[in-house]
Amino acid sequence: MNSTLITVQLTGLSCQNCVRHITEELTPLPQVESVNIDLVSGGTSTLIIKADSSLSNAEIMQAIDEAGTYPVLEITRSH
């Protein structure tokens, strides 16, 4: 697996339930190895996904959309 770290800056998270909803949507994706969220209630939270580089931004956005209303500000990738 060609792993990459994907950092997503997003807003709208207010509690651990928000974290759980996003984690539950992303974790089952076959390319995803791990999901970690630094919750900043009322501010910009950071979602870090360790995944195969084939995981597309569209797949990430769809999973976040399924979890709830969490506006994404930025998605960056590093190897």
XYZ file of C-alpha atoms in Angstrom:
79
model
C 0.000 0.000 0.000
C 1.328 3.425 -0.958
C 0.387 5.318 2.223
C -0.183 9.026 2.386
C -1.296 11.374 5.154
C -4.340 13.405 4.238
C -5.079 16.441 6.403
C -8.576 17.900 6.274
C -9.419 21.226 7.909
C -13.135 21.362 8.690
C -15.619 23.229 10.845
C -18.942 22.418 12.475
C -17.706 19.780 14.914
C -18.928 20.437 18.429
C -18.454 17.197 20.382
C -17.194 13.623 20.401
C -20.383 12.471 18.617
C -19.305 14.526 15.578
C -15.893 12.848 15.735
C -17.544 9.419 15.987
C -19.854 10.065 13.006
C -16.975 11.082 10.728
C -14.767 8.228 11.943
C -17.567 5.695 11.338
C -18.012 6.913 7.751
C -14.291 6.904 6.854
C -13.005 3.805 8.666
C -14.849 1.220 6.512
C -13.346 2.569 3.264
C -10.847 -0.049 2.048
C -8.072 2.498 1.416
C -8.217 3.928 4.964
C -5.673 2.712 7.532
C -6.460 5.141 10.349
C -8.506 8.231 11.214
C -7.605 10.801 13.867
C -9.510 13.996 14.612
C -8.271 16.938 16.677
C -11.590 18.405 17.810
C -11.768 22.189 18.228
C -15.354 22.825 19.298
C -16.657 25.947 17.579
C -13.467 26.346 15.556
C -11.455 24.582 12.868
C -10.905 20.896 13.610
C -8.195 18.812 11.956
C -8.930 15.383 10.503
C -5.876 13.271 9.703
C -6.395 10.208 7.541
C -3.657 7.666 6.887
C -4.704 5.961 3.689
C -3.665 4.557 0.377
C -2.909 7.395 -2.013
C -5.761 6.179 -4.251
C -8.321 7.590 -1.770
C -9.798 10.554 -3.646
C -10.854 13.906 -2.258
C -14.341 13.152 -3.610
C -14.521 9.970 -1.496
C -13.411 11.907 1.577
C -15.961 14.662 0.926
C -18.743 12.093 0.409
C -17.933 10.344 3.704
C -17.880 13.660 5.592
C -21.169 14.655 3.934
C -22.739 11.344 5.006
C -21.621 12.030 8.589
C -23.281 15.444 8.821
C -22.899 19.120 7.976
C -19.187 19.756 8.398
C -17.854 22.353 5.953
C -14.421 21.394 4.596
C -11.976 24.303 4.347
C -8.942 22.515 2.931
C -7.553 19.084 2.040
C -3.782 18.585 1.840
C -1.666 15.492 1.245
C 1.828 14.497 2.310
C 3.788 11.290 1.867
